mmCIF file of C-alpha atoms in Angstrom:
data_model
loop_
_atom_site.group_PDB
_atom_site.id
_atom_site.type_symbol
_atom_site.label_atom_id
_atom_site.label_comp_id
_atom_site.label_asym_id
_atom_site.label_seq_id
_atom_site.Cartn_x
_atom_site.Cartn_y
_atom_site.Cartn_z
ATOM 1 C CA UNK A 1 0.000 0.000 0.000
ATOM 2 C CA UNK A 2 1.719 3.574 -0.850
ATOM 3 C CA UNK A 3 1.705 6.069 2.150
ATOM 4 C CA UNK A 4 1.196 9.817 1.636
ATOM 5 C CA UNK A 5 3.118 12.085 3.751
ATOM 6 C CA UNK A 6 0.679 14.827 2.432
ATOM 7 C CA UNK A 7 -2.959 15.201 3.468
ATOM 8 C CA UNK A 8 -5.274 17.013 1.537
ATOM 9 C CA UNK A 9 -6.372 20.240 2.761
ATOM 10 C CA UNK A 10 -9.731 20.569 3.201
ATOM 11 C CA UNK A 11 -10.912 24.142 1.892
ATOM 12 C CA UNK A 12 -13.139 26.212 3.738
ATOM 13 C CA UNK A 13 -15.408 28.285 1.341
ATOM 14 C CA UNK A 14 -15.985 31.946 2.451
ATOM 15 C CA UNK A 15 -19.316 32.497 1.077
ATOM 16 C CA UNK A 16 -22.056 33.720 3.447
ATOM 17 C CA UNK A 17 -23.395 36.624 3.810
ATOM 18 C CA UNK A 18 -20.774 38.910 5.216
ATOM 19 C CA UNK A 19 -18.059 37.662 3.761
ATOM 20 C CA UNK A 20 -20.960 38.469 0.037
ATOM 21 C CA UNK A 21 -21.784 41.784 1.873
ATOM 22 C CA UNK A 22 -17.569 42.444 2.281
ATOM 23 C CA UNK A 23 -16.738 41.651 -1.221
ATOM 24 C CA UNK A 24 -19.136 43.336 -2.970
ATOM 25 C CA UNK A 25 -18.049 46.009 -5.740
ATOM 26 C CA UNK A 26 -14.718 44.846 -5.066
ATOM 27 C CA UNK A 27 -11.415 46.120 -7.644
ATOM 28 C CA UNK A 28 -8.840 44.339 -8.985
ATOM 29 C CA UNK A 29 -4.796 45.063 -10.480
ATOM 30 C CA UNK A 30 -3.846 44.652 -13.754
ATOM 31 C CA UNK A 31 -0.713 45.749 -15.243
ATOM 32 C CA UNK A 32 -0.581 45.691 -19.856
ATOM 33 C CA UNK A 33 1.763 42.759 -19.873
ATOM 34 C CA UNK A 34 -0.643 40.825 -17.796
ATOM 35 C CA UNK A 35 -3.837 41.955 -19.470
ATOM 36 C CA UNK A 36 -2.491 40.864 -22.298
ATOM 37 C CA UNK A 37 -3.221 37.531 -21.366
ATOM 38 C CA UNK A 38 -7.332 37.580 -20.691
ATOM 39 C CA UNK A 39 -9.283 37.642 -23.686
ATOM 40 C CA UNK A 40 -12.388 39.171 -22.311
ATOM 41 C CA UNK A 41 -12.443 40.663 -18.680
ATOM 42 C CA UNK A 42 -16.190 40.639 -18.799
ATOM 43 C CA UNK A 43 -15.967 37.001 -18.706
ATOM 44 C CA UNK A 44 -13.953 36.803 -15.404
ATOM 45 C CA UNK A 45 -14.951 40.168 -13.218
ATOM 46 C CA UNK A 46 -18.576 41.222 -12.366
ATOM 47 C CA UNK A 47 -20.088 44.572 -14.206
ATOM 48 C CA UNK A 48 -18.897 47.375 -12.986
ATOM 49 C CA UNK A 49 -15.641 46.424 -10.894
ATOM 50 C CA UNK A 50 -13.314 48.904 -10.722
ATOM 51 C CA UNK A 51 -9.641 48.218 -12.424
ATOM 52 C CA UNK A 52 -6.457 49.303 -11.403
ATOM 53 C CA UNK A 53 -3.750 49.441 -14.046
ATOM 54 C CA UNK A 54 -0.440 49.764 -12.259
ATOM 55 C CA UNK A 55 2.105 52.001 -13.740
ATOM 56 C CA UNK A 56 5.736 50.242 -13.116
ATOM 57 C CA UNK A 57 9.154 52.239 -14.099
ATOM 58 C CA UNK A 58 9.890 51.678 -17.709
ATOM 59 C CA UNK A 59 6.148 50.642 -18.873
ATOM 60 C CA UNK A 60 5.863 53.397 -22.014
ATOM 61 C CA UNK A 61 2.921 55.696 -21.824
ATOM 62 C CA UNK A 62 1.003 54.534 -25.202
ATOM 63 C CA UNK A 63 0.698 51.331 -23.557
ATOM 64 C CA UNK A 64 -0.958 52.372 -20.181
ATOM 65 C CA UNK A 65 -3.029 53.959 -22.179
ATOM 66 C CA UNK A 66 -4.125 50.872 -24.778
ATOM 67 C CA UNK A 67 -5.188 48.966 -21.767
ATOM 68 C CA UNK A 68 -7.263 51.557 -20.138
ATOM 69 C CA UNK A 69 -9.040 52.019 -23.740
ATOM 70 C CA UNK A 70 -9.264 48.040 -24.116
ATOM 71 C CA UNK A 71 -11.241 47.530 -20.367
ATOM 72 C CA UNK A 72 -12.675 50.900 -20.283
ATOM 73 C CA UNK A 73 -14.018 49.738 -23.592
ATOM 74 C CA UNK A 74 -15.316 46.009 -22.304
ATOM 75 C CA UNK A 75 -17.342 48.064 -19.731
ATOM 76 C CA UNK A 76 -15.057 48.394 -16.871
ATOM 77 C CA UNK A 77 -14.062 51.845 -14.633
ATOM 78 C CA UNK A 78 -10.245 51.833 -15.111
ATOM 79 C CA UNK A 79 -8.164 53.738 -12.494
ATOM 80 C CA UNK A 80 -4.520 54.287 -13.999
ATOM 81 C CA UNK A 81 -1.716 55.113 -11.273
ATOM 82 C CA UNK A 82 -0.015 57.803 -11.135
ATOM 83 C CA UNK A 83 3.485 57.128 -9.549
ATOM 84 C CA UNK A 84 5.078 60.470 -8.442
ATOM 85 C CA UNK A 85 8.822 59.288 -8.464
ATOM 86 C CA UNK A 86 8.579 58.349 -11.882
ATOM 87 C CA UNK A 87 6.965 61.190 -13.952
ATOM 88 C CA UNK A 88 9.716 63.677 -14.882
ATOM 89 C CA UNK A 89 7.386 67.038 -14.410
ATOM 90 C CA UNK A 90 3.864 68.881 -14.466
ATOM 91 C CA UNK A 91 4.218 68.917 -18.722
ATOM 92 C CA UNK A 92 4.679 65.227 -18.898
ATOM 93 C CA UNK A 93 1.486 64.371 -15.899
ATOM 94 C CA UNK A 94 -0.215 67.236 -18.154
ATOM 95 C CA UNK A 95 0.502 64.814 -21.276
ATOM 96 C CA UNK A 96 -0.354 61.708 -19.610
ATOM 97 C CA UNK A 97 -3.799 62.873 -18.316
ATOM 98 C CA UNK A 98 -4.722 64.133 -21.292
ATOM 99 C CA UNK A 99 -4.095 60.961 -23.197
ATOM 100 C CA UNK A 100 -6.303 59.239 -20.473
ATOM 101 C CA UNK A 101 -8.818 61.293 -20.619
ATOM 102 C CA UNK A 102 -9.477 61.501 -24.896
ATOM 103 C CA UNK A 103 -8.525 57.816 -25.433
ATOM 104 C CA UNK A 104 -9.684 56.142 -22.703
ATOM 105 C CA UNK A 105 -12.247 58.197 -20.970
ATOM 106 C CA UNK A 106 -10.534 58.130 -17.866
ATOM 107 C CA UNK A 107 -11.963 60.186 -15.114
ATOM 108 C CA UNK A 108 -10.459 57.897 -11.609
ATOM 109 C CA UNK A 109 -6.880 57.736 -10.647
ATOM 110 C CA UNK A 110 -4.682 56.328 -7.781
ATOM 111 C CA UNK A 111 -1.835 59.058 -6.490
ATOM 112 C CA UNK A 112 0.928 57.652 -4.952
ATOM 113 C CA UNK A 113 4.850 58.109 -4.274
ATOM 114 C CA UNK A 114 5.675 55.551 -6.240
ATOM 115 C CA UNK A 115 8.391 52.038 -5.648
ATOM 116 C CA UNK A 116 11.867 54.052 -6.576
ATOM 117 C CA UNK A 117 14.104 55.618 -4.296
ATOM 118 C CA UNK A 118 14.936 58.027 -6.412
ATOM 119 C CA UNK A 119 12.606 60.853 -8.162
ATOM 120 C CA UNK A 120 13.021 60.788 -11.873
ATOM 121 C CA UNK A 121 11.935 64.563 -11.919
ATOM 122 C CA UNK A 122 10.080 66.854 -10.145
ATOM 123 C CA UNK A 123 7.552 64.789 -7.801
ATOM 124 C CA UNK A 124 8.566 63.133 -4.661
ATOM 125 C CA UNK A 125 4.935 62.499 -3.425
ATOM 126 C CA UNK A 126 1.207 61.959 -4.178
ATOM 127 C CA UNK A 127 0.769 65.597 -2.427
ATOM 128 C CA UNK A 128 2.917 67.143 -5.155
ATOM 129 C CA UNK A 129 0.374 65.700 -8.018
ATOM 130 C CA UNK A 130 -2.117 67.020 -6.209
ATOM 131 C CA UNK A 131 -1.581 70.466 -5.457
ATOM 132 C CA UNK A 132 -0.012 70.867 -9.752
ATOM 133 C CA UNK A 133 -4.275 71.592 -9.350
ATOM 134 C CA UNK A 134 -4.743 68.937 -12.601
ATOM 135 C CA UNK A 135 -6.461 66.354 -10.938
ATOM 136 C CA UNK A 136 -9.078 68.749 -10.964
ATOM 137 C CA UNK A 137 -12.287 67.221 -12.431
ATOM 138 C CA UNK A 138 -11.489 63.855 -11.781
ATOM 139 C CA UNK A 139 -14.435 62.431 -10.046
ATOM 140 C CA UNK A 140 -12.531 60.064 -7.959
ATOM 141 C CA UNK A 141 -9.041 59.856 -6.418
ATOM 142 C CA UNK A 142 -7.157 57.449 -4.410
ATOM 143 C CA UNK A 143 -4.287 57.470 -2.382
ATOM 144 C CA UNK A 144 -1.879 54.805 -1.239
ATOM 145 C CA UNK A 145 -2.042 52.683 2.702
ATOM 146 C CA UNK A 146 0.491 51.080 4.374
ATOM 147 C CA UNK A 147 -0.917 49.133 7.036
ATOM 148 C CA UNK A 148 2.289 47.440 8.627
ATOM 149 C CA UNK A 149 3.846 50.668 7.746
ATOM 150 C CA UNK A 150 6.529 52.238 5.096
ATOM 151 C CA UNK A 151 9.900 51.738 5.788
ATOM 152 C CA UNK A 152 10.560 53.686 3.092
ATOM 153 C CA UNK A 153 9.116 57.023 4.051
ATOM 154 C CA UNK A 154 9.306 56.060 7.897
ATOM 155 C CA UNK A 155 12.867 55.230 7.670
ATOM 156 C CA UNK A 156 12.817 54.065 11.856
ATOM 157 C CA UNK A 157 10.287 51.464 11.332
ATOM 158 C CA UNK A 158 6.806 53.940 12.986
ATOM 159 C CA UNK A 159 4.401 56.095 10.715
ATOM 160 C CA UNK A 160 4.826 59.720 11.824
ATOM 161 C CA UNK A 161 5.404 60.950 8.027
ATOM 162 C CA UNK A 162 2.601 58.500 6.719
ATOM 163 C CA UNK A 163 0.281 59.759 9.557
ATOM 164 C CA UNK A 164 0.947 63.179 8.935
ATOM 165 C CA UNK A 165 0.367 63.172 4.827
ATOM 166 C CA UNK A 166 -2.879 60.963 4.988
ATOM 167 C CA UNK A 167 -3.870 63.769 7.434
ATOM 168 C CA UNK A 168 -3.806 65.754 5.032
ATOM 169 C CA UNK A 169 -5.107 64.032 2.072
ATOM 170 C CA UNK A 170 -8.323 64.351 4.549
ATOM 171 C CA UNK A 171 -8.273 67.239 4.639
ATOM 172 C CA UNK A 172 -8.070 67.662 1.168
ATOM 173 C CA UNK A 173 -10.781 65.552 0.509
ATOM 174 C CA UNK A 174 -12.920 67.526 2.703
ATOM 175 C CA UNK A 175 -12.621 70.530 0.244
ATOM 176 C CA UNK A 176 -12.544 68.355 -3.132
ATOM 177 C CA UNK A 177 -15.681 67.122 -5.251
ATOM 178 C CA UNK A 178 -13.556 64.174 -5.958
ATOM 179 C CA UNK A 179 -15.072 61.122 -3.998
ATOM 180 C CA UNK A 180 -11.442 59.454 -2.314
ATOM 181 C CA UNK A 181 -10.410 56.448 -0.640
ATOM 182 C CA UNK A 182 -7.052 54.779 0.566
ATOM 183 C CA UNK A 183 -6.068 51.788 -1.383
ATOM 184 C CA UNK A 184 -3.825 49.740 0.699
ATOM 185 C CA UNK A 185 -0.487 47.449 0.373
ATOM 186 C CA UNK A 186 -1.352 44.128 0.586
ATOM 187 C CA UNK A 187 -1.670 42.118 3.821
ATOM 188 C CA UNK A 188 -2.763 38.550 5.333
ATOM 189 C CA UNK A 189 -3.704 39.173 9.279
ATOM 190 C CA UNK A 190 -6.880 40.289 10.214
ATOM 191 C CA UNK A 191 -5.987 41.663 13.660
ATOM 192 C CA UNK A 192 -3.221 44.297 12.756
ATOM 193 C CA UNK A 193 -5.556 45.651 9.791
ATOM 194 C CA UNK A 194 -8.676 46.069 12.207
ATOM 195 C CA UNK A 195 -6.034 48.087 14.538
ATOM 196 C CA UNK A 196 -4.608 49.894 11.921
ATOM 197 C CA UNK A 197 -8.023 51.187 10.417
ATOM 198 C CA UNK A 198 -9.151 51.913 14.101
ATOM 199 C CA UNK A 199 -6.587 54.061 14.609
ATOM 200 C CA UNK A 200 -6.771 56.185 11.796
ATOM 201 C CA UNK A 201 -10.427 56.825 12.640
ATOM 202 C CA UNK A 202 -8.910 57.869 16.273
ATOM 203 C CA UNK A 203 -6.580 60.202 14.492
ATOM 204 C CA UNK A 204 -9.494 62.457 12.832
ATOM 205 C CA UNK A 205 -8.418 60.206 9.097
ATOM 206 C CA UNK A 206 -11.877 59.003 8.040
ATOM 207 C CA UNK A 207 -10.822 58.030 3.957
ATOM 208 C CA UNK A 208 -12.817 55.080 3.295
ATOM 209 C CA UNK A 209 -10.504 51.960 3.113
ATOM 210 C CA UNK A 210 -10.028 49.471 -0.134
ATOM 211 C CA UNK A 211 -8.254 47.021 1.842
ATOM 212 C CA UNK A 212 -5.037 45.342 -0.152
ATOM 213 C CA UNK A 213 -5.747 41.546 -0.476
ATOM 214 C CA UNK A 214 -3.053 39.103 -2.215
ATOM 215 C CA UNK A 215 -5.352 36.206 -4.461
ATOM 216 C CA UNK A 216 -4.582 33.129 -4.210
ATOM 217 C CA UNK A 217 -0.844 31.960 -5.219
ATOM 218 C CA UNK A 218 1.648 29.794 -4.998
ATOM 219 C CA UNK A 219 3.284 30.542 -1.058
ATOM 220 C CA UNK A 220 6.711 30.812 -2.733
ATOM 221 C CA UNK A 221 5.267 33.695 -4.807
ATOM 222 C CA UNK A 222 3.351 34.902 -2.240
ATOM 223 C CA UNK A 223 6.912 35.495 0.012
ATOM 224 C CA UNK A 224 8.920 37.081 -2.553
ATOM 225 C CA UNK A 225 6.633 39.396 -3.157
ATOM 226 C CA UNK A 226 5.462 40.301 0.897
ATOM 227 C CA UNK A 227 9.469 40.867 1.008
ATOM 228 C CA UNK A 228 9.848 42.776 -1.830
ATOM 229 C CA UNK A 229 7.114 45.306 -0.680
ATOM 230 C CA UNK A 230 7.773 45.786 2.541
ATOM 231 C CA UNK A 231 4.963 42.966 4.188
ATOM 232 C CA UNK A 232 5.924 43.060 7.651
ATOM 233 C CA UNK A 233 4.232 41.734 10.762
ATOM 234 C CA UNK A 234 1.789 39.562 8.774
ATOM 235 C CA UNK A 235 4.591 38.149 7.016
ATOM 236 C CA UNK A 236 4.429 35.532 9.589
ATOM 237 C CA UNK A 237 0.880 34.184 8.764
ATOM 238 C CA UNK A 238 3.252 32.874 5.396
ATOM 239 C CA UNK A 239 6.191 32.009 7.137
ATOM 240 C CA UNK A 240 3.989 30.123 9.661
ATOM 241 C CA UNK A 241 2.501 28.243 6.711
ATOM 242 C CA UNK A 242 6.017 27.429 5.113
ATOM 243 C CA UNK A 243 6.733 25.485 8.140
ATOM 244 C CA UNK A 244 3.774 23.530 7.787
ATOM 245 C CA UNK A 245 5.125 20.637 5.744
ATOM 246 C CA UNK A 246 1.079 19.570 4.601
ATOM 247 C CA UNK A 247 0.814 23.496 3.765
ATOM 248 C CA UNK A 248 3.787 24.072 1.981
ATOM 249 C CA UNK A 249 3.255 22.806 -1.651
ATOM 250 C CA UNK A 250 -0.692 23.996 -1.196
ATOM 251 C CA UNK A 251 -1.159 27.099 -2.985
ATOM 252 C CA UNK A 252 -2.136 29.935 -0.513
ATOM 253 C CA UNK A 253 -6.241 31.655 -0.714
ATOM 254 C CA UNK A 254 -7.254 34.906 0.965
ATOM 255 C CA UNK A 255 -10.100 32.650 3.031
ATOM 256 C CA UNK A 256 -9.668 33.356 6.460
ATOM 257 C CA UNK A 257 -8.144 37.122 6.249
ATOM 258 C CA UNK A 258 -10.881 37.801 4.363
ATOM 259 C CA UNK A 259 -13.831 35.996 6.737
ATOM 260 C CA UNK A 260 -12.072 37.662 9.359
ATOM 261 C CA UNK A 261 -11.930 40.881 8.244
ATOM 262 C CA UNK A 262 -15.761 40.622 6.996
ATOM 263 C CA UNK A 263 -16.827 39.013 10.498
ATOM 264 C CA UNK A 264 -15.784 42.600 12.109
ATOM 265 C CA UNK A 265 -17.300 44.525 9.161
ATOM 266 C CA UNK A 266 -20.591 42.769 9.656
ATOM 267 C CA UNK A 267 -20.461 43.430 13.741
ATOM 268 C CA UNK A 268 -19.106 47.087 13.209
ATOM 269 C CA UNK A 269 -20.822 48.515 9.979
ATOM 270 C CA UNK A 270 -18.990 51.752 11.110
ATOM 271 C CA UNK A 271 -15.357 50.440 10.383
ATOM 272 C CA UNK A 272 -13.466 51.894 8.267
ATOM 273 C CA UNK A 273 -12.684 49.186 5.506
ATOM 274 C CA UNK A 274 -15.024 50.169 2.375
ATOM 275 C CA UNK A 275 -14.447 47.412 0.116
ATOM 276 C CA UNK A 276 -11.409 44.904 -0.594
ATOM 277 C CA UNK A 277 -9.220 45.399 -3.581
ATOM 278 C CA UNK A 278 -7.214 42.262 -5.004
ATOM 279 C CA UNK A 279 -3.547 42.042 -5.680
ATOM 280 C CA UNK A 280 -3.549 39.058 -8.280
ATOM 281 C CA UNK A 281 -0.091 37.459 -7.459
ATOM 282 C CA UNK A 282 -1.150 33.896 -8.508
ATOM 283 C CA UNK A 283 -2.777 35.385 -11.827
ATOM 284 C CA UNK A 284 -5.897 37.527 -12.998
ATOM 285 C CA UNK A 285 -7.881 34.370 -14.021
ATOM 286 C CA UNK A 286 -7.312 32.374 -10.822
ATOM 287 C CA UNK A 287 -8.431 35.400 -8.697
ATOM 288 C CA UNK A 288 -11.105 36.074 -10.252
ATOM 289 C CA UNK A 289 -12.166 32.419 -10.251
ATOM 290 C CA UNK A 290 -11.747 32.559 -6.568
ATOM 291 C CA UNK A 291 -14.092 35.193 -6.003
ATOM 292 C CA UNK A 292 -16.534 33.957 -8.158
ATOM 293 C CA UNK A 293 -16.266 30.361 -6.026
ATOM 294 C CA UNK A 294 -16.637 32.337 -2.423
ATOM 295 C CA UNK A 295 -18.198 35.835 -2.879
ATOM 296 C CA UNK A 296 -21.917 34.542 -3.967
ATOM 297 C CA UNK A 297 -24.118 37.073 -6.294
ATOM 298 C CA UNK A 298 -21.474 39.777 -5.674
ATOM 299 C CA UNK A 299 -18.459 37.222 -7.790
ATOM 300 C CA UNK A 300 -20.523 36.673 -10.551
ATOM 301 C CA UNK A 301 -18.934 37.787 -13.748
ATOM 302 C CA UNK A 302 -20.629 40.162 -16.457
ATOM 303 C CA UNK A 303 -20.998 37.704 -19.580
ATOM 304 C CA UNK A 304 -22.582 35.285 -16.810
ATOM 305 C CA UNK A 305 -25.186 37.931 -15.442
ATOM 306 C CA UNK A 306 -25.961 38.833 -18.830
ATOM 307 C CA UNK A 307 -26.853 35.144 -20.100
#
């Protein structure tokens, strides 16, 4: 008789009706390399969800702006980033709105200081793009979270700076028509997210929260990446998991962070956390097949609800 030294994982589905209630209208990541490779979003991501193309250093304009044309054009709200570090100066954010705006209708974007240390021009921060005044007219802006904290802007490990700027991005928002939000980093503990949220609330910072939530992957991917970006203190949820020699070839899903996080939503309809946005480490498809398994009505995808 062969023996197994691996037992199968039983897989707890997250649908019920928080967990629906939590997911709803959630937004997904894309960047043009990996669009490339879905033929039809409308067939993997429910009408109206909102979709982030990510802007990294060296991706050329034209094509940013082909894939916000492409989704915008399957039916989709598409909110381009705007990475300070990386734009050289007001002419070329000037150029690269405009292009968004007659090609691909777009009228959302996500500010944000960008992943290089070192400014390619004139911006340094997500406050810099928006006080150059051309924002103005968009009808929704987001800004960048750091839950566990940004070790790059709070070089001894606390938040003082972060604290400080989304301070004022409230108060900003408090004398803008543009609806805003904070779209986070992404995370994997429940318990240092709720904390986190609370105490921006306690600090007078009342941006709705899209909370940052890594699909399902492989856990090797799933490291790399939490290292790469600065994951901290939930880190150990995956390093916990690597240990587990049952767990370790098992590709990782967002179950219990999200049940957990929708378990407190559901208790405290107050809180802070708006809606979830997905990271889509493992791939665009096999998110968006995972949502569409666990999230109910609010997973089903556009060709479907149109059959």
């Amino acid at each position: 008789m062969a023996l197994s030294f691996f037992r199968k994982e039983t897989k707890t589905a997250v649908n019920n009706d928080a967990s629906e209630a939590f997911l709803k209208g959630y937004s997904i990541e894309v960047m043009p390399r990996t669009a490339e490779k879905v033929e039809d979003f409308r067939a993997l991501l429910p009408k109206g969800t909102r979709v982030y193309i990510a802007h990294i250093e060296g991706t050329p304009i034209e094509d940013m702006v082909a894939t916000a044309k492409r989704i915008a054009g399957e039916g989709f709200d598409v909110m381009p980033h705007f990475p300070a570090r990386i734009i050289a100066d007001k002419a070329t954010l000037a150029d690269w709105i405009k292009r968004y705006q007659t090609e691909a209708g777009v009228k959302q974007a996500l500010l944000l200081g960008g992943g290089v240390n070192t400014p390619a021009g004139d911006f340094d921060s997500s406050m810099q793009l928006i006080e150059t005044g051309l924002f103005d007219g968009f009808e929704r802006l987001h800004v960048a979270g750091h839950p566990e904290g940004n070790k790059d802007i709070d070089k001894d490990g606390g938040d003082a700076i972060v604290m400080q700027a989304l301070k004022w991005k409230q108060a900003f928002s408090e004398r803008s028509d543009a609806k805003m939000a904070i779209a986070t980093q992404f995370c994997f503990e429940a318990d240092p997210v709720i904390a986190w949220a609370n105490r921006l609330a306690e600090a007078g910072v009342h941006l709705p929260i899209h909370i940052g939530v890594a699909g399902p992957a492989k856990l090797q991917t799933l490291i790399k990446f939490a290292i790469s970006c600065g994951v901290g203190a939930s880190l150990r949820v995956l390093q916990k998991r690597a240990m587990d020699v049952t767990k370790l070839l098992l590709p990782y899903e967002p179950t219990e962070f999200v049940a957990g996080l929708a378990a407190h939503k559901a208790a405290n309809p107050a809180f802070g956390i708006e809606q979830v946005h997905f990271f889509p480490l493992g791939g665009i498809k096999t998110n968006a097949t995972w949502v569409t398994e666990n999230a109910g009505a609010a997973g089903v995808p556009a060709n479907a609800a149109n059959a």
